[in-house]
Short mmCIF file of C-alpha atoms in Angstrom, two decimals:
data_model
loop_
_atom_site.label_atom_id
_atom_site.label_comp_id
_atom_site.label_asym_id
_atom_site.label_seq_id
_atom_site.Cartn_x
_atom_site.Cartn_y
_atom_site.Cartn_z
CA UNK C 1 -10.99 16.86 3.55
CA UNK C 2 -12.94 20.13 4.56
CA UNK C 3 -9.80 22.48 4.88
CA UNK C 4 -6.10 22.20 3.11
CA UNK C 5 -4.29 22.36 6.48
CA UNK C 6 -5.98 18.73 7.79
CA UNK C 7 -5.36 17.65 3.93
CA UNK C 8 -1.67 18.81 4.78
CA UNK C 9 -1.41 17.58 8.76
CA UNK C 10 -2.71 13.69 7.35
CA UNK C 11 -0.73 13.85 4.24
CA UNK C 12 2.36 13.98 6.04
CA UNK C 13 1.14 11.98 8.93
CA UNK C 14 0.50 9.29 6.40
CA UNK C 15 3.34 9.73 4.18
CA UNK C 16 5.49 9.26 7.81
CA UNK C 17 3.36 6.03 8.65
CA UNK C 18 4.01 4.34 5.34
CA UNK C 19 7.76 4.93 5.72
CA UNK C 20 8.10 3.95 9.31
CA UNK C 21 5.80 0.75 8.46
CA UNK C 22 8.27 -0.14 5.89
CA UNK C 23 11.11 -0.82 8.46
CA UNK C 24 8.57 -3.10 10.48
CA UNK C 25 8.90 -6.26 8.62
CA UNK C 26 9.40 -10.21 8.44
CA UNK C 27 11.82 -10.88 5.44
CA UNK C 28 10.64 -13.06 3.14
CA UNK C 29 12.01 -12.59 -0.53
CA UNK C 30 11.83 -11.53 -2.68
CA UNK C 31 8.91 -9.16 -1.20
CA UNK C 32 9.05 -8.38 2.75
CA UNK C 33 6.35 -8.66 4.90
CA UNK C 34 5.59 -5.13 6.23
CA UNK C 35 3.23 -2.81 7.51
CA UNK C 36 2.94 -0.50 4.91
CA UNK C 37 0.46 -2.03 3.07
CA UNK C 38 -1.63 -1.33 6.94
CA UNK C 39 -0.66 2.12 6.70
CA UNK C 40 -1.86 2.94 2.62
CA UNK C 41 -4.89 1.11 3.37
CA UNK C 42 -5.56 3.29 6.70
CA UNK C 43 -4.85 6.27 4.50
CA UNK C 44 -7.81 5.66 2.26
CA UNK C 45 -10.13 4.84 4.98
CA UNK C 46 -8.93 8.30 6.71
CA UNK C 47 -8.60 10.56 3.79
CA UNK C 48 -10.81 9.02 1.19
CA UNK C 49 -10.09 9.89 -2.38
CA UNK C 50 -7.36 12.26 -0.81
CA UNK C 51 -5.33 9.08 0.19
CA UNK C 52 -3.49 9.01 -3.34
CA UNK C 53 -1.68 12.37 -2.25
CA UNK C 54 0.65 10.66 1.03
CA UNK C 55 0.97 7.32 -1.13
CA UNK C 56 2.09 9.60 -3.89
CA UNK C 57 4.33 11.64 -2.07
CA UNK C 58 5.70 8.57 -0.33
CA UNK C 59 6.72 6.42 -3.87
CA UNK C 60 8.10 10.18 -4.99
CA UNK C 61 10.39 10.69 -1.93
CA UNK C 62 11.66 7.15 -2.01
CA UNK C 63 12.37 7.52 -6.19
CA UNK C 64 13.83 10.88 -5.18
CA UNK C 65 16.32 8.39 -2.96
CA UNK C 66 15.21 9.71 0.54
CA UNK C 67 15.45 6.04 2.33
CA UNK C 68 11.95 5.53 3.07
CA UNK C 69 11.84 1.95 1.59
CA UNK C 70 12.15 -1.47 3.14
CA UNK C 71 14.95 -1.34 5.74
CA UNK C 72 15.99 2.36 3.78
CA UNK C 73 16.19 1.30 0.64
CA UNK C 74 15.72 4.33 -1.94
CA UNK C 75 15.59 5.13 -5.45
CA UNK C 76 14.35 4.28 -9.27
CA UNK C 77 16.64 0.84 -8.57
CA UNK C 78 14.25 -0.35 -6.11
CA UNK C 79 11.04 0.51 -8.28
CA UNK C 80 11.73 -1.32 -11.12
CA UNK C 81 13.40 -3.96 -8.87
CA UNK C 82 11.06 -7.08 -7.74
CA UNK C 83 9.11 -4.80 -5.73
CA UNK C 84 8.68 -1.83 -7.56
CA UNK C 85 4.99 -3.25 -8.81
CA UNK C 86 4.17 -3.86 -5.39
CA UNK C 87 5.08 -0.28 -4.26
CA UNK C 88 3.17 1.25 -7.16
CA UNK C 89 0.34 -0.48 -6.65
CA UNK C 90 0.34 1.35 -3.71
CA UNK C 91 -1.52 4.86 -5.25
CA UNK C 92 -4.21 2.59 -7.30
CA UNK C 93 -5.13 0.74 -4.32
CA UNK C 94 -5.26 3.81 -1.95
CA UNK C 95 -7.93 5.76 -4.37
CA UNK C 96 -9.98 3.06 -4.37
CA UNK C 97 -10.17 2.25 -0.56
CA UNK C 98 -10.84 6.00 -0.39
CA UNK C 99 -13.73 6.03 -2.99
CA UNK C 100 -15.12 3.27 -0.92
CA UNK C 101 -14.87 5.05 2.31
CA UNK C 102 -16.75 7.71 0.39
CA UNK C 103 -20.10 5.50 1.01
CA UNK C 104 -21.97 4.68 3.89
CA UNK C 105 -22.43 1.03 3.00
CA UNK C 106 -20.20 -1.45 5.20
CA UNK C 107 -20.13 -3.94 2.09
CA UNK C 108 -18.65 -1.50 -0.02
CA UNK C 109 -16.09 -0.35 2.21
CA UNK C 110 -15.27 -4.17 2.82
CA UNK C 111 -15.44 -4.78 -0.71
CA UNK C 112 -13.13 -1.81 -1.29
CA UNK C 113 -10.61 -2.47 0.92
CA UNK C 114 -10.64 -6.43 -0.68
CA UNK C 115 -9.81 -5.02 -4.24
CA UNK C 116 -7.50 -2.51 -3.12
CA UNK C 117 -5.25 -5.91 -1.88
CA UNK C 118 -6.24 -7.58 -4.85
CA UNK C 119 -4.68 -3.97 -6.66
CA UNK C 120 -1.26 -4.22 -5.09
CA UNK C 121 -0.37 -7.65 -5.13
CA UNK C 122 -1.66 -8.14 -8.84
CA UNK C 123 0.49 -5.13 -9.72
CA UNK C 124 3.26 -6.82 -7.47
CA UNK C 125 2.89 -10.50 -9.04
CA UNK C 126 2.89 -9.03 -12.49
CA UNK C 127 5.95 -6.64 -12.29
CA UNK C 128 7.71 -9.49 -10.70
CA UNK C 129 7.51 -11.75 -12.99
CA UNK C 130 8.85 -9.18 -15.66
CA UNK C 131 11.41 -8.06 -13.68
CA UNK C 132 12.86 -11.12 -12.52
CA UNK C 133 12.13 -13.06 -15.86
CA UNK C 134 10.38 -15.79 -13.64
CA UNK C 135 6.78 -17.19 -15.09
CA UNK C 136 4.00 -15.74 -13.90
CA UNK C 137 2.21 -18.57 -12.00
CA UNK C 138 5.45 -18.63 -10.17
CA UNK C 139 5.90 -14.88 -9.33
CA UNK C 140 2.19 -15.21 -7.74
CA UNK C 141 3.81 -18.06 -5.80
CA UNK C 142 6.28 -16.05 -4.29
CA UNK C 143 4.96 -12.74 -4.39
CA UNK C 144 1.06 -12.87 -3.76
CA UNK C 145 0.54 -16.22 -1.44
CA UNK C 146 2.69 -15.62 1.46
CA UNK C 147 0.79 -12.52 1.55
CA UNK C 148 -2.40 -13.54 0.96
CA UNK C 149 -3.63 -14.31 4.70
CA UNK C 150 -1.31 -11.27 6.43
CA UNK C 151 -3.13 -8.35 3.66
CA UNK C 152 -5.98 -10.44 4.93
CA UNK C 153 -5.73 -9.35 8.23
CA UNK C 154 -4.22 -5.87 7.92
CA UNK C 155 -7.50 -5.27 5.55
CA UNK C 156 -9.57 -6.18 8.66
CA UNK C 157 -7.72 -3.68 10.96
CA UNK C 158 -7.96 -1.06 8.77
CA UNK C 159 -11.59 -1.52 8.53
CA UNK C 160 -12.20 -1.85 12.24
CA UNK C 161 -9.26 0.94 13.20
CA UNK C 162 -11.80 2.68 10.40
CA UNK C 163 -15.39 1.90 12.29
CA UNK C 164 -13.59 3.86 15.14
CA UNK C 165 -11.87 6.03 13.88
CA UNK C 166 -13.00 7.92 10.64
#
């Protein structure tokens, strides 16, 4: 980001994206299907390292209870609630599809954008299974499969949105 107002204008822009992408959903529990996992991913293909700012600010305004959560759900209940690893996952995931939008090299970017998936729904699976006191193998089952070929395909849009865009 070459000037603080554009790091200000996508910050928001983002941190509105991820919210509005988390009322566009299929249920599936315990974890919904949304598009906000789209949107964080976009973020670090847009902003590059800079991405962990709106992802940030996002998980902060939802623990601050402003309803920006699936279907406007809000507070410190819902992070360390089935989701909450999912969700924080979120900010490790956004730095690194940002550090790999920070090279030229298509496989990297791929690559990056592949780990940053891997990021979230390992974070997700784990915190799951402590949270709900369920074994892990079965936490992945729930939490990480039905998601597997969906973050599949939102990867690949943000990576082609990404060839176009940024």
């Amino acid at each position: 980001m070459k000037h603080r107002a554009q790091l200000l204008a996508y910050s928001g822009t983002f941190v509105a994206l991820i919210a509005a992408g988390s009322w566009i959903s299929i249920p599936l529990p315990p974890v919904p299907l949304t598009l906000q996992t789209l949107f964080v991913l976009l973020a670090g293909v847009v902003m590059q390292r800079y991405a962990v700012i709106p992802v940030g600010l996002y998980i902060l305004l939802g623990a601050a209870n402003l309803p920006v959560f699936h279907n406007g759900t809000a507070g410190l209940g819902v992070l360390l609630g089935p989701t909450g690893g999912f969700l924080l996952g979120f900010i490790p995931a956004a730095l690194i599809t940002g550090l790999a939008y920070e090279r030229e090299s298509s496989r990297i970017r791929i690559a990056g954008l592949i780990v940053a998936c891997a990021i979230y729904l390992s974070a997700g699976a784990a915190w799951l299974s402590y949270s709900a006191s369920i074994p892990l193998p079965r936490a992945i089952l729930i939490g990480v499969a039905p998601f597997v070929i969906g973050d599949t395909l939102k990867a690949a849009a943000a990576y082609t949105i990404g060839e176009r865009v940024a």
